mmCIF file of C-alpha atoms and ligand atoms in Angstrom:
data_model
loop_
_atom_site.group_PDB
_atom_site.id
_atom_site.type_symbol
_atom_site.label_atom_id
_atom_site.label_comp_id
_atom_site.label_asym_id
_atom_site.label_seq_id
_atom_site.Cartn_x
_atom_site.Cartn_y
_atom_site.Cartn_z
ATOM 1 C CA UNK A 1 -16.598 26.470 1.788
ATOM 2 C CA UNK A 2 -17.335 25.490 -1.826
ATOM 3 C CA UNK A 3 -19.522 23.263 -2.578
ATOM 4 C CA UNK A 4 -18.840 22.088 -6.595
ATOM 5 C CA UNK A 5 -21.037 19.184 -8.361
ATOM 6 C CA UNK A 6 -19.006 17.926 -11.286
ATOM 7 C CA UNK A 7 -19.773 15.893 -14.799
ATOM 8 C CA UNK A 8 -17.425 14.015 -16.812
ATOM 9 C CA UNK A 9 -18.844 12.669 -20.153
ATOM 10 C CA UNK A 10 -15.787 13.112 -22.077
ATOM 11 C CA UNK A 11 -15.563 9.142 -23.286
ATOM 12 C CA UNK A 12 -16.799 6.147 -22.275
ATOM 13 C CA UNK A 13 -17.151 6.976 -18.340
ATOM 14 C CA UNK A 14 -20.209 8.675 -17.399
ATOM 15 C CA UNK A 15 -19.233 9.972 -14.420
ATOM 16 C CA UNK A 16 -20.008 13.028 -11.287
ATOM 17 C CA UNK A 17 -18.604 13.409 -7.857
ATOM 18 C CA UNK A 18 -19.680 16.178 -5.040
ATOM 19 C CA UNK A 19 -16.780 18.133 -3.860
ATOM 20 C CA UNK A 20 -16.272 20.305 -0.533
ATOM 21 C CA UNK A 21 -13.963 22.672 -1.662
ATOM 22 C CA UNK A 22 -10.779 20.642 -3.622
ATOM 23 C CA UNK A 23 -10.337 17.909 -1.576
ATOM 24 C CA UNK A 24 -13.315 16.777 0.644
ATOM 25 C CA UNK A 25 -14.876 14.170 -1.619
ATOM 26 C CA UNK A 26 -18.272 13.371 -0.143
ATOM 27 C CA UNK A 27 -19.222 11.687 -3.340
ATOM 28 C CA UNK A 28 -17.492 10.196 -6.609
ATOM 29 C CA UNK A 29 -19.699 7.741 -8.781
ATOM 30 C CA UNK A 30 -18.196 6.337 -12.069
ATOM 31 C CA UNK A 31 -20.720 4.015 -14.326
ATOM 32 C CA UNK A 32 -17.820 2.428 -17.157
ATOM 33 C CA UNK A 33 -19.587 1.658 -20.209
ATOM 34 C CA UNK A 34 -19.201 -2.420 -20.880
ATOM 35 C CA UNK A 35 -20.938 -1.811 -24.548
ATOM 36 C CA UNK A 36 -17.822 -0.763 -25.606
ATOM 37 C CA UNK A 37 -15.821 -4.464 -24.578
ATOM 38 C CA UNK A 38 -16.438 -6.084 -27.863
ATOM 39 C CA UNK A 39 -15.431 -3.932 -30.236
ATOM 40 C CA UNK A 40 -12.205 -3.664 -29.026
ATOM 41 C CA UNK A 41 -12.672 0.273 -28.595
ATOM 42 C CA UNK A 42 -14.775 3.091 -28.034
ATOM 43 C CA UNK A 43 -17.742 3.178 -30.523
ATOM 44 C CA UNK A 44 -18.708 7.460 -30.252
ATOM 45 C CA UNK A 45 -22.305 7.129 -31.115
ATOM 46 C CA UNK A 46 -22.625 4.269 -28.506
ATOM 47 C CA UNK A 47 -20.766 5.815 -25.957
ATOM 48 C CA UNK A 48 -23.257 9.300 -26.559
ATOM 49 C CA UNK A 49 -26.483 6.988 -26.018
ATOM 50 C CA UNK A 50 -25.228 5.433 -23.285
ATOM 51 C CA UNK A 51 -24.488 8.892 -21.463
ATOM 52 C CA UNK A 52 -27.973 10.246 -22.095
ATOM 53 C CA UNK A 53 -29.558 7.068 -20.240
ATOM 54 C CA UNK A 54 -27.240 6.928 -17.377
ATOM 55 C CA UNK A 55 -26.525 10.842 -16.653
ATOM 56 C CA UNK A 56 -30.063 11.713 -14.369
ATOM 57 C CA UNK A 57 -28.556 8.448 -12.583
ATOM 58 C CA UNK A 58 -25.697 9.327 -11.759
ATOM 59 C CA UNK A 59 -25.930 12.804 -10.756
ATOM 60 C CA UNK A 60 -28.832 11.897 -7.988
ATOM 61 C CA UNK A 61 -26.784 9.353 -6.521
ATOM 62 C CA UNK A 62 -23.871 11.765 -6.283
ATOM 63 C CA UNK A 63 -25.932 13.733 -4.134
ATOM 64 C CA UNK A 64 -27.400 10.981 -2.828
ATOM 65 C CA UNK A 65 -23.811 9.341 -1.368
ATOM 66 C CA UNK A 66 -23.185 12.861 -0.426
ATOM 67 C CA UNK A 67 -26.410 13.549 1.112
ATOM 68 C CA UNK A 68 -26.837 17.097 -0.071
ATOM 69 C CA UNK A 69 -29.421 18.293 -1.987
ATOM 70 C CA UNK A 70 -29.164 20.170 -5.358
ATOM 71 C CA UNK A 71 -29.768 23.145 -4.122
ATOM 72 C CA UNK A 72 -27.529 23.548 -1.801
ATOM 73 C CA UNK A 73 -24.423 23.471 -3.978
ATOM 74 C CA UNK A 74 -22.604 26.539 -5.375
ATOM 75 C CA UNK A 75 -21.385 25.565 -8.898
ATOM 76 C CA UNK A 76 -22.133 23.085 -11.174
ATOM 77 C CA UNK A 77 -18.902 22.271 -13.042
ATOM 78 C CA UNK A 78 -18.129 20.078 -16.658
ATOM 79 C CA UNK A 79 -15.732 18.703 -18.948
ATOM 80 C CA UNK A 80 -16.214 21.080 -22.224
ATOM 81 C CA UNK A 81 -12.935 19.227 -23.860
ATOM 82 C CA UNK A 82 -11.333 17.156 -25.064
ATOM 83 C CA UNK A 83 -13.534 14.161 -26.035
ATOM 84 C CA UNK A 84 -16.164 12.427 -28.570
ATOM 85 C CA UNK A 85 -18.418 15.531 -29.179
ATOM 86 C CA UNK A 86 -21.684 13.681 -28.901
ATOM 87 C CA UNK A 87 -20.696 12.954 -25.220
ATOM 88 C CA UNK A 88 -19.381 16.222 -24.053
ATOM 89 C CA UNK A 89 -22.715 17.847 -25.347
ATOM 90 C CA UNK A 90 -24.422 15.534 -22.923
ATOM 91 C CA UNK A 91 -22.482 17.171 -20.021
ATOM 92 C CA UNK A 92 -22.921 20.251 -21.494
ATOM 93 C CA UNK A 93 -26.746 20.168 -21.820
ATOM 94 C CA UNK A 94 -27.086 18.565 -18.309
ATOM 95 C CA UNK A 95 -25.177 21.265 -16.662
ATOM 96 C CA UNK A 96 -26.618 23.899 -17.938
ATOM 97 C CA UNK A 97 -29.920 22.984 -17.511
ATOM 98 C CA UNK A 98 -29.117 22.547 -13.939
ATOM 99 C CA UNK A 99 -27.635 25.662 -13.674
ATOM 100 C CA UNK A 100 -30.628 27.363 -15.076
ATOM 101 C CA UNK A 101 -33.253 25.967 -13.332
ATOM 102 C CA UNK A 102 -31.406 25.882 -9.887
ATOM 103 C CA UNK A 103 -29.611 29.450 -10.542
ATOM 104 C CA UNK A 104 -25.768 28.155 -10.290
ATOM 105 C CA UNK A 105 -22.550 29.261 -11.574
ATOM 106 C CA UNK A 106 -21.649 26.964 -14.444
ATOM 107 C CA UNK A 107 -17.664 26.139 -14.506
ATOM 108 C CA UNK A 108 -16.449 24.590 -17.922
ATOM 109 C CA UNK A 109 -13.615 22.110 -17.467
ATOM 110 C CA UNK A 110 -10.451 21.010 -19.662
ATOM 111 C CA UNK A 111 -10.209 17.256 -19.235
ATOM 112 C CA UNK A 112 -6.643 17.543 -19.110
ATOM 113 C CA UNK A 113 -6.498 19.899 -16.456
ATOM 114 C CA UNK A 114 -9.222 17.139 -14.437
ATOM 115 C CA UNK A 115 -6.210 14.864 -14.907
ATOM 116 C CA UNK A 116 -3.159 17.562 -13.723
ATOM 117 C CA UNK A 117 -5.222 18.530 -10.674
ATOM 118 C CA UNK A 118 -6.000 14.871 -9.947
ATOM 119 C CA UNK A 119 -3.114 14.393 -7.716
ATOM 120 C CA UNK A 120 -4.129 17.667 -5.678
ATOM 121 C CA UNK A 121 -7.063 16.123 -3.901
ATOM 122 C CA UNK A 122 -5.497 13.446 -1.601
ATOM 123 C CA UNK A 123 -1.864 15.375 -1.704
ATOM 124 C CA UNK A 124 -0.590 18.743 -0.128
ATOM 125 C CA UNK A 125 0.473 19.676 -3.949
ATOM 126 C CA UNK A 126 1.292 23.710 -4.909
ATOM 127 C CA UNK A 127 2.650 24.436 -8.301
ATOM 128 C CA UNK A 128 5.048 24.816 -9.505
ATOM 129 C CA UNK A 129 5.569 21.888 -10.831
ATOM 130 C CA UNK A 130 5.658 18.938 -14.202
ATOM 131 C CA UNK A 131 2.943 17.294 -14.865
ATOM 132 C CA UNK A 132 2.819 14.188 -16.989
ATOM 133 C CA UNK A 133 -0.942 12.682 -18.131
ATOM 134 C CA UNK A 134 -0.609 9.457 -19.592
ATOM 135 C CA UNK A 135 -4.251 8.340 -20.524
ATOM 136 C CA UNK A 136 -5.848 6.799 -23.621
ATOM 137 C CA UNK A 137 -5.641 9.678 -25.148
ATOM 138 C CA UNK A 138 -2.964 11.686 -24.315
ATOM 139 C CA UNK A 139 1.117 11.491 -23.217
ATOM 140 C CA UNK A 140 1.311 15.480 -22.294
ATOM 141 C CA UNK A 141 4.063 17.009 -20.262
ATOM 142 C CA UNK A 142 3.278 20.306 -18.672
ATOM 143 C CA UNK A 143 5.162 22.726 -16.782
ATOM 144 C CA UNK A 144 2.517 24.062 -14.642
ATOM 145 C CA UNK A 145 4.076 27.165 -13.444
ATOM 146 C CA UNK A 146 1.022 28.224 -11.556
ATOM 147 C CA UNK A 147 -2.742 27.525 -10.866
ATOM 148 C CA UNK A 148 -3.988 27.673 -14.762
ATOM 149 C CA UNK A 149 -0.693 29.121 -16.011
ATOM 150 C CA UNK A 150 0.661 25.828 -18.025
ATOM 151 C CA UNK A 151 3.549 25.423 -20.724
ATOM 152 C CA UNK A 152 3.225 22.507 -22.750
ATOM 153 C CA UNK A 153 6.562 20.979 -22.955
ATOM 154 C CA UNK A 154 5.710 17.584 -24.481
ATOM 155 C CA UNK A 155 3.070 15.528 -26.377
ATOM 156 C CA UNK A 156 2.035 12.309 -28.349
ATOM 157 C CA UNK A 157 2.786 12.330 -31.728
ATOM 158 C CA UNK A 158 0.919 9.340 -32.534
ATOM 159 C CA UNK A 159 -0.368 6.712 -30.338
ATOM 160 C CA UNK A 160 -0.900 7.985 -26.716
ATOM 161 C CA UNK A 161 0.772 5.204 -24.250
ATOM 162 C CA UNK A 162 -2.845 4.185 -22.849
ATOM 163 C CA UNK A 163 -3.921 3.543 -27.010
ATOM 164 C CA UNK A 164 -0.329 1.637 -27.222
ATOM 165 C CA UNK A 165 -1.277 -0.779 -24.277
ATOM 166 C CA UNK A 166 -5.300 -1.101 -25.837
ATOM 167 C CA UNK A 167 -4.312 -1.844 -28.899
ATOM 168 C CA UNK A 168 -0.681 -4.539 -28.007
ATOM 169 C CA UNK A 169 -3.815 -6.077 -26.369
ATOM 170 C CA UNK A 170 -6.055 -6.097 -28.888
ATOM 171 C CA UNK A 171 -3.004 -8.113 -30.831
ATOM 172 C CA UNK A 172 -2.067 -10.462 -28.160
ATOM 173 C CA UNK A 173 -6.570 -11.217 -28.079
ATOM 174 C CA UNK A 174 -6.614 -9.400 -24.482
ATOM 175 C CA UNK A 175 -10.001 -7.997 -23.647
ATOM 176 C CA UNK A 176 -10.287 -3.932 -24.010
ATOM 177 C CA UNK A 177 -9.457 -1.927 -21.994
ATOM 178 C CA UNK A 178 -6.036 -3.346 -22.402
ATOM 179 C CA UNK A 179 -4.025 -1.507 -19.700
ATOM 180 C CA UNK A 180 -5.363 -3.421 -16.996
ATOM 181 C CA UNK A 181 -5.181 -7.057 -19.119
ATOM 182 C CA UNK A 182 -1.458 -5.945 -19.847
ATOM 183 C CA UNK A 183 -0.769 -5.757 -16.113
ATOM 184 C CA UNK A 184 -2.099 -8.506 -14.949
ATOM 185 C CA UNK A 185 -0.592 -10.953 -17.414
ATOM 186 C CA UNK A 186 3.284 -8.697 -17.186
ATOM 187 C CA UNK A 187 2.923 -9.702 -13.408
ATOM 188 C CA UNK A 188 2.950 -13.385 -14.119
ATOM 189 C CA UNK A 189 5.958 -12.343 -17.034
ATOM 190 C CA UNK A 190 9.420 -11.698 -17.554
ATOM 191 C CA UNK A 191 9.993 -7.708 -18.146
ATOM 192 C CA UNK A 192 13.450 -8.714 -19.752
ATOM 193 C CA UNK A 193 12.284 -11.444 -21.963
ATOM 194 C CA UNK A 194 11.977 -9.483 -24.927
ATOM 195 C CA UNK A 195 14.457 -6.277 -25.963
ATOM 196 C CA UNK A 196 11.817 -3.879 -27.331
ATOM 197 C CA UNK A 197 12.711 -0.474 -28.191
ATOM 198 C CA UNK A 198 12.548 2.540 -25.880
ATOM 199 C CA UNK A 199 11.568 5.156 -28.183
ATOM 200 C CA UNK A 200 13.475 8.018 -26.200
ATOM 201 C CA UNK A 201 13.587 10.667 -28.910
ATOM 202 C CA UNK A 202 15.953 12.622 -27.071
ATOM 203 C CA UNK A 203 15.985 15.674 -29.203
ATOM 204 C CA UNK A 204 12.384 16.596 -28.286
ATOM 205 C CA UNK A 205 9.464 16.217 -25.234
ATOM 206 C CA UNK A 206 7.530 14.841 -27.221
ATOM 207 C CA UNK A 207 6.200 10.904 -27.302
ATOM 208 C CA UNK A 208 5.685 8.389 -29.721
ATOM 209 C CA UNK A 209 4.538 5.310 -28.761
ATOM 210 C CA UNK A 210 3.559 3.530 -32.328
ATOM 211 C CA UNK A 211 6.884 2.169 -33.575
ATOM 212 C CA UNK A 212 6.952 0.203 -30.564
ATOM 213 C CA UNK A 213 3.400 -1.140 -30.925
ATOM 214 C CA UNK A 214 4.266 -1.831 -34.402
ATOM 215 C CA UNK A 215 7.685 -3.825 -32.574
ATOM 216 C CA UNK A 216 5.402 -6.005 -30.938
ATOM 217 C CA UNK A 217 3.555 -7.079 -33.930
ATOM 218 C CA UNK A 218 6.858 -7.701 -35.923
ATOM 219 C CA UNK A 219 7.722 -9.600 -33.247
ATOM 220 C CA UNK A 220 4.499 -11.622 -33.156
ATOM 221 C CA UNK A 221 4.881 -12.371 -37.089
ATOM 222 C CA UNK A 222 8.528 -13.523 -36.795
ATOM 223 C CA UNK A 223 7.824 -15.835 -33.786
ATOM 224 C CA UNK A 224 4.250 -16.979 -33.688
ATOM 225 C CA UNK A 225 2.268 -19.158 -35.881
ATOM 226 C CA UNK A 226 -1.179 -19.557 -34.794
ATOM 227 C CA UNK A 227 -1.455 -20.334 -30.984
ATOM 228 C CA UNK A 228 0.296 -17.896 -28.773
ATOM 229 C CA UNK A 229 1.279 -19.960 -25.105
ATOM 230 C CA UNK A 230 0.032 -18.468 -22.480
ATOM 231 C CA UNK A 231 4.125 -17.685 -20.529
ATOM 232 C CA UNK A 232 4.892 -16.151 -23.968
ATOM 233 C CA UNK A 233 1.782 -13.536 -23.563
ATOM 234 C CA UNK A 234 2.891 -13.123 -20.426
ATOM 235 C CA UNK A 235 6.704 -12.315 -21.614
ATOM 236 C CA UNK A 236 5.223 -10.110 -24.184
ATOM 237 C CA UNK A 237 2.991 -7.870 -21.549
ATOM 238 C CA UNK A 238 5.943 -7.763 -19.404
ATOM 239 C CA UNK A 239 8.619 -6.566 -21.696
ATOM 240 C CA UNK A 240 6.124 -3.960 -23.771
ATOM 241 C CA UNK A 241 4.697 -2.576 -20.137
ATOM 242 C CA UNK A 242 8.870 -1.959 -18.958
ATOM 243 C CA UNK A 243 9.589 -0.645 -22.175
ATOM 244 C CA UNK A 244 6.433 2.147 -21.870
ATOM 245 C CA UNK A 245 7.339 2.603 -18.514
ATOM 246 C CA UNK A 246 11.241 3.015 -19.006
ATOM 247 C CA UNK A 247 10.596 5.248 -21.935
ATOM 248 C CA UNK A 248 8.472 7.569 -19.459
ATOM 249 C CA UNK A 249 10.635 7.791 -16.544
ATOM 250 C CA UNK A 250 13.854 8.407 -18.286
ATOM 251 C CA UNK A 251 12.036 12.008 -20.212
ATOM 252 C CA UNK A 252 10.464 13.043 -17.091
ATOM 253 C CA UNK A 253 13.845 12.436 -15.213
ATOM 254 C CA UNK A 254 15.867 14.393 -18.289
ATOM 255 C CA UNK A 255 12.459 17.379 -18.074
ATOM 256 C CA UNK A 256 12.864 17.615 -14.079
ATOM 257 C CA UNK A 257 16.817 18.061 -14.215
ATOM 258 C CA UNK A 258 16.982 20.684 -17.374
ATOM 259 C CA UNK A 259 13.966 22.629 -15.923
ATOM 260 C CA UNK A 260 14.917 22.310 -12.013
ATOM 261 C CA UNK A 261 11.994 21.325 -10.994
ATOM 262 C CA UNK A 262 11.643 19.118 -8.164
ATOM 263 C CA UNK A 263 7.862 18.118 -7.768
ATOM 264 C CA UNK A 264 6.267 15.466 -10.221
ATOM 265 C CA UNK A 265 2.873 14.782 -10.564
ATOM 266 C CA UNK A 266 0.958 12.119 -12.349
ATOM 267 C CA UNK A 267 -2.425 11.239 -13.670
ATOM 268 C CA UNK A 268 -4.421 9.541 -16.449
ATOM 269 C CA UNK A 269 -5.540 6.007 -16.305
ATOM 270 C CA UNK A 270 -2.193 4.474 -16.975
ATOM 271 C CA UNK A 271 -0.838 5.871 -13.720
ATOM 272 C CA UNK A 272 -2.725 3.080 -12.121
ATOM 273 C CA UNK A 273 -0.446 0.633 -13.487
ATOM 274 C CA UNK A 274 1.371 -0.938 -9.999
ATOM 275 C CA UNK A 275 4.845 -1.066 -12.126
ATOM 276 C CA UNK A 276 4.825 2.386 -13.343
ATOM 277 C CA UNK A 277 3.886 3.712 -9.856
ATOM 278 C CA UNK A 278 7.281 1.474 -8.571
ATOM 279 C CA UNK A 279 9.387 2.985 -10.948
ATOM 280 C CA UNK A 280 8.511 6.667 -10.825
ATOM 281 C CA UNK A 281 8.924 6.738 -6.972
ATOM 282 C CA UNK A 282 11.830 4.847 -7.301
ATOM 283 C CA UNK A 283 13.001 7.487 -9.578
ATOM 284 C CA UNK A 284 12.520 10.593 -7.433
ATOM 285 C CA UNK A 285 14.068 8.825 -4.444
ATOM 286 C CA UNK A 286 16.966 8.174 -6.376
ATOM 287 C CA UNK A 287 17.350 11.902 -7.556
ATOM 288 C CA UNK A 288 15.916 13.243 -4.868
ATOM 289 C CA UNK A 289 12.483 14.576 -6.199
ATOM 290 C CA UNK A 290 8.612 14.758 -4.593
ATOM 291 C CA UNK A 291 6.429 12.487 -6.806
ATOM 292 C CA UNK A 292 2.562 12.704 -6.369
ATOM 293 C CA UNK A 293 0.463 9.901 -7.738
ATOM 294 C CA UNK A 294 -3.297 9.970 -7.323
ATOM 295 C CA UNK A 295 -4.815 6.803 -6.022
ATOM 296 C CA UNK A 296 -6.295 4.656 -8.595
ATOM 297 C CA UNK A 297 -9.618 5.820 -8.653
ATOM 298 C CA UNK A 298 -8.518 9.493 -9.406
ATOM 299 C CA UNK A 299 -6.427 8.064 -12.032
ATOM 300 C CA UNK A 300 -8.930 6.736 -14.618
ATOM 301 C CA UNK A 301 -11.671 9.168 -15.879
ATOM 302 C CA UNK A 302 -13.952 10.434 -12.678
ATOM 303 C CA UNK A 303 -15.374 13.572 -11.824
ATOM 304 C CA UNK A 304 -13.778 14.436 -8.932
ATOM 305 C CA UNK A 305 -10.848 15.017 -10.574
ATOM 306 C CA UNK A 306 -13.020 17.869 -12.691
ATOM 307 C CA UNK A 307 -14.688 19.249 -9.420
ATOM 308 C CA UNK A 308 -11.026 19.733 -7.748
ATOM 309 C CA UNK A 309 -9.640 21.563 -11.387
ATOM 310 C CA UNK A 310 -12.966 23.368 -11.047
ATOM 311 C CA UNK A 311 -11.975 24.473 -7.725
ATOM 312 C CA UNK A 312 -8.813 26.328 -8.441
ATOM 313 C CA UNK A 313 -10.653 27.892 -12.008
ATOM 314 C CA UNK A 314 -13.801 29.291 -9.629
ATOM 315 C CA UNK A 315 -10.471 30.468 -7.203
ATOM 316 C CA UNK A 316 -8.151 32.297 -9.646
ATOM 317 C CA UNK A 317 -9.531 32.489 -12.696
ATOM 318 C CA UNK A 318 -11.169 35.502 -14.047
ATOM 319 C CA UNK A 319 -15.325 35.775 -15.383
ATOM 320 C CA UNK A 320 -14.170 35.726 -19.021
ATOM 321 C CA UNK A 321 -12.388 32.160 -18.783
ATOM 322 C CA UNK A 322 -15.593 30.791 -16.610
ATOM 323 C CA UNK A 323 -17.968 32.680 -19.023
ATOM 324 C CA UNK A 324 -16.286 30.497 -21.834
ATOM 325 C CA UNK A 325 -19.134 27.559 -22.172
ATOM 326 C CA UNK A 326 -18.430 25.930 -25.764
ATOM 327 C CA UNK A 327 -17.449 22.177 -26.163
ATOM 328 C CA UNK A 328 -14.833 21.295 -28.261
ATOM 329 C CA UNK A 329 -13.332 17.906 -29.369
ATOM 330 C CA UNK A 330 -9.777 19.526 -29.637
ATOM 331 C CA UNK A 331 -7.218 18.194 -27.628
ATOM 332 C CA UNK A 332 -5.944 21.840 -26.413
ATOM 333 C CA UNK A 333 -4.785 22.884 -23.123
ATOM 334 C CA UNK A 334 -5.567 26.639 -22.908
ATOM 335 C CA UNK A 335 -4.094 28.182 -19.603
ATOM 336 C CA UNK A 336 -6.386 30.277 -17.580
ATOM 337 C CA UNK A 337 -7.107 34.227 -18.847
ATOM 338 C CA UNK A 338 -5.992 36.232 -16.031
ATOM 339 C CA UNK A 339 -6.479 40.021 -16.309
HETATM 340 O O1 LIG B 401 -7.588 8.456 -18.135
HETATM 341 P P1 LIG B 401 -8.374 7.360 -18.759
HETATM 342 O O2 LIG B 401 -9.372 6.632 -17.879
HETATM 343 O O3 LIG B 401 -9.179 7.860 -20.007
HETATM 344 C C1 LIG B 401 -8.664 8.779 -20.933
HETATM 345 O O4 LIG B 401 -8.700 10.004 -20.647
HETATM 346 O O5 LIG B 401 -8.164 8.289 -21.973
HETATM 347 O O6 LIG B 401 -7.326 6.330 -19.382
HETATM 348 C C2 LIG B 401 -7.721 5.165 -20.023
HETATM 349 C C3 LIG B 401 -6.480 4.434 -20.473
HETATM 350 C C4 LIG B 401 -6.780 3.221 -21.343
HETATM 351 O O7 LIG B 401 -5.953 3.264 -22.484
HETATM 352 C C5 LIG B 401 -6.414 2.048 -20.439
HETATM 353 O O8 LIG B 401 -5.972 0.907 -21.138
HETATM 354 C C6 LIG B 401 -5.316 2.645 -19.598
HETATM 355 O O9 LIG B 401 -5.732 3.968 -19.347
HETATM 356 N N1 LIG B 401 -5.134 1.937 -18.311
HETATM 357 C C7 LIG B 401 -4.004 1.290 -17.957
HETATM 358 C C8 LIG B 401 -4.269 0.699 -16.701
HETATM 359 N N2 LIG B 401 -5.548 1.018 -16.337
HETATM 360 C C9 LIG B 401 -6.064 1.783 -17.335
HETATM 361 N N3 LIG B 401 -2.826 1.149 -18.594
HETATM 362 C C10 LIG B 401 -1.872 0.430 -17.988
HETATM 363 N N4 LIG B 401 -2.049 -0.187 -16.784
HETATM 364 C C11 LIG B 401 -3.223 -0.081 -16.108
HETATM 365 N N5 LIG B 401 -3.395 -0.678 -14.947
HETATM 366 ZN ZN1 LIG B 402 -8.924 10.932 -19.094
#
């Protein structure tokens, strides 16, 4: 047994979790940073300051939900990219003073790969199979052939679909995060109200989510005025939500059948939107595919997530990848380096 304490500072989520091996969670504490709210977005130096005076927080009561003392884990495991840089360096710094002091391996963590391996901690899930993130930051399909073996198939070009829900809601005066705000008022909406564009781009796996951001605020320009009625917000969330989500499910579909793969797996904060969830699993029943979705709490940033990839990379990974300790803000998913 494996016992792996995990940090995730890559954003605005200061965040660690105590793993048994990659799927007995016996702690996962998330503190969301509200200084943030007001500006409509994530403010880097802000979000760095408020990781230095929560961390020591929120790594003793890890281990104090867990009940296990610091000493008696085996690895100490972070997110060394993507992210802001100020707040990975906080991770950074943390664990490895912890793994000097207390004499622990030290496993660096992709954040993408915290979000692939997400759906492997509550589900029996062996590769190979697709992965699609869909976060705030990234729209990444990967053909994860094997444990740390990935092929990117797919990315963002632009906006990532979480950034394309924050910022419809930062036109429609929705609070920030706007994923959640979008969902609630599309519930109350009608997804057919309004005809946005799908931006399927089906000559490429790639994403690009900005034209139809920029659809909504034609569409505000043309109709609105001043006041926006409430049932018209509503119709707005609605229709831009089924477009994301119909945009998403038709590539993954078209990626599953040309690459014959049959298992799907999701993560990233927008996977906790109830809608998408409906329409994916609706999707594999129809075509006869395995879809695993993480439960909410696995979907937006957390450290459990990073203790699970951790997991697999202190597994199957060779020294050299584990020895590889530097932080980086690029948005790279390296697989493994297996000799
Ligand atoms: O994975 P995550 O917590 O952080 C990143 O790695 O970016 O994802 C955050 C993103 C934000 O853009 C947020 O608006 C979006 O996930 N999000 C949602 C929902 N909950 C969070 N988008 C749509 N529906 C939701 N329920
Ligand atoms: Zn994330």
């Amino acid at each position: 047994m494996t016992r792996i304490l995990a940090i995730e500072t890559s954003c605005d989520e200061t965040a660690s979790a105590l793993l048994e091996d990659a799927k007995k969670v016996l702690s996962n504490v998330v503190a969301s940073q509200e200084v943030h709210s007001k500006f409509g977005g994530v403010v880097p130096e802000l979000a760095s300051r408020s990781h230095l005076e929560n961390i020591n927080f929120i790594i003793k009561k890890a281990l104090d939900e867990a009940k296990i003392k610091i000493e008696d884990i085996d690895a100490i495991a972070f997110t060394s990219s993507p992210g802001l840089i100020g707040s990975l360096l906080i991770g950074q710094i943390t664990a490895e003073t912890i793994s000097y002091i207390f004499g622990k391996k030290i496993i660096p963590v992709n954040h993408l790969e915290g979000h692939i391996y997400s759906s492997m901690i509550e589900n029996k899930l062996i590769p190979p199979f697709l992965s699609l993130t869909v976060s705030g930051g990234h729209t990444d399909l990967v053909f994860v052939k094997d444990y740390g073996k990935y092929e990117i198939l797919g990315r963002t070009r632009d906006d990532a679909a979480g950034e394309a829900f924050d910022k419809v809601a930062k036109l429609l005066n929705l609070k920030y995060p706007g994923g959640p705000e979008i969902e609630k008022n599309a519930k109350k909406g009608n997804p057919s109200a309004i005809d946005f564009p799908r931006p399927y781009m089906h000559d490429t796996w790639d994403f690009s989510f900005s034209g139809l951001k920029t659809a909504v605020l034609y569409y505000l320009k043309r109709i609105i005025k001043d006041h926006i009625p409430h049932p018209m917000v509503c119709d707005i969330c609605a229709s831009f939500q089924e477009a994301v989500i119909d945009t998403l499910v038709e590539k993954v579909s078209r990626a599953m059948k040309k690459f014959q793969i049959s298992k799907l797996s999701l993560g990233g904060g927008v996977v906790s939107n109830a809608r998408l969830r409906k329409k994916f699993k609706t999707m594999a029943k129809k075509e006869r595919r395995k879809v695993y979705l993480p439960s909410s709490r696995y979907c937006t940033d957390n450290a459990a997530m990073i203790a699970c990839a951790a997991y697999y990379k202190w597994k199957y990974a060779k020294p050299r990848t584990l020895d590889d300790l530097s932080v980086s803000s690029e948005s790279k998913l390296i697989s493994w380096r297996f000799e």
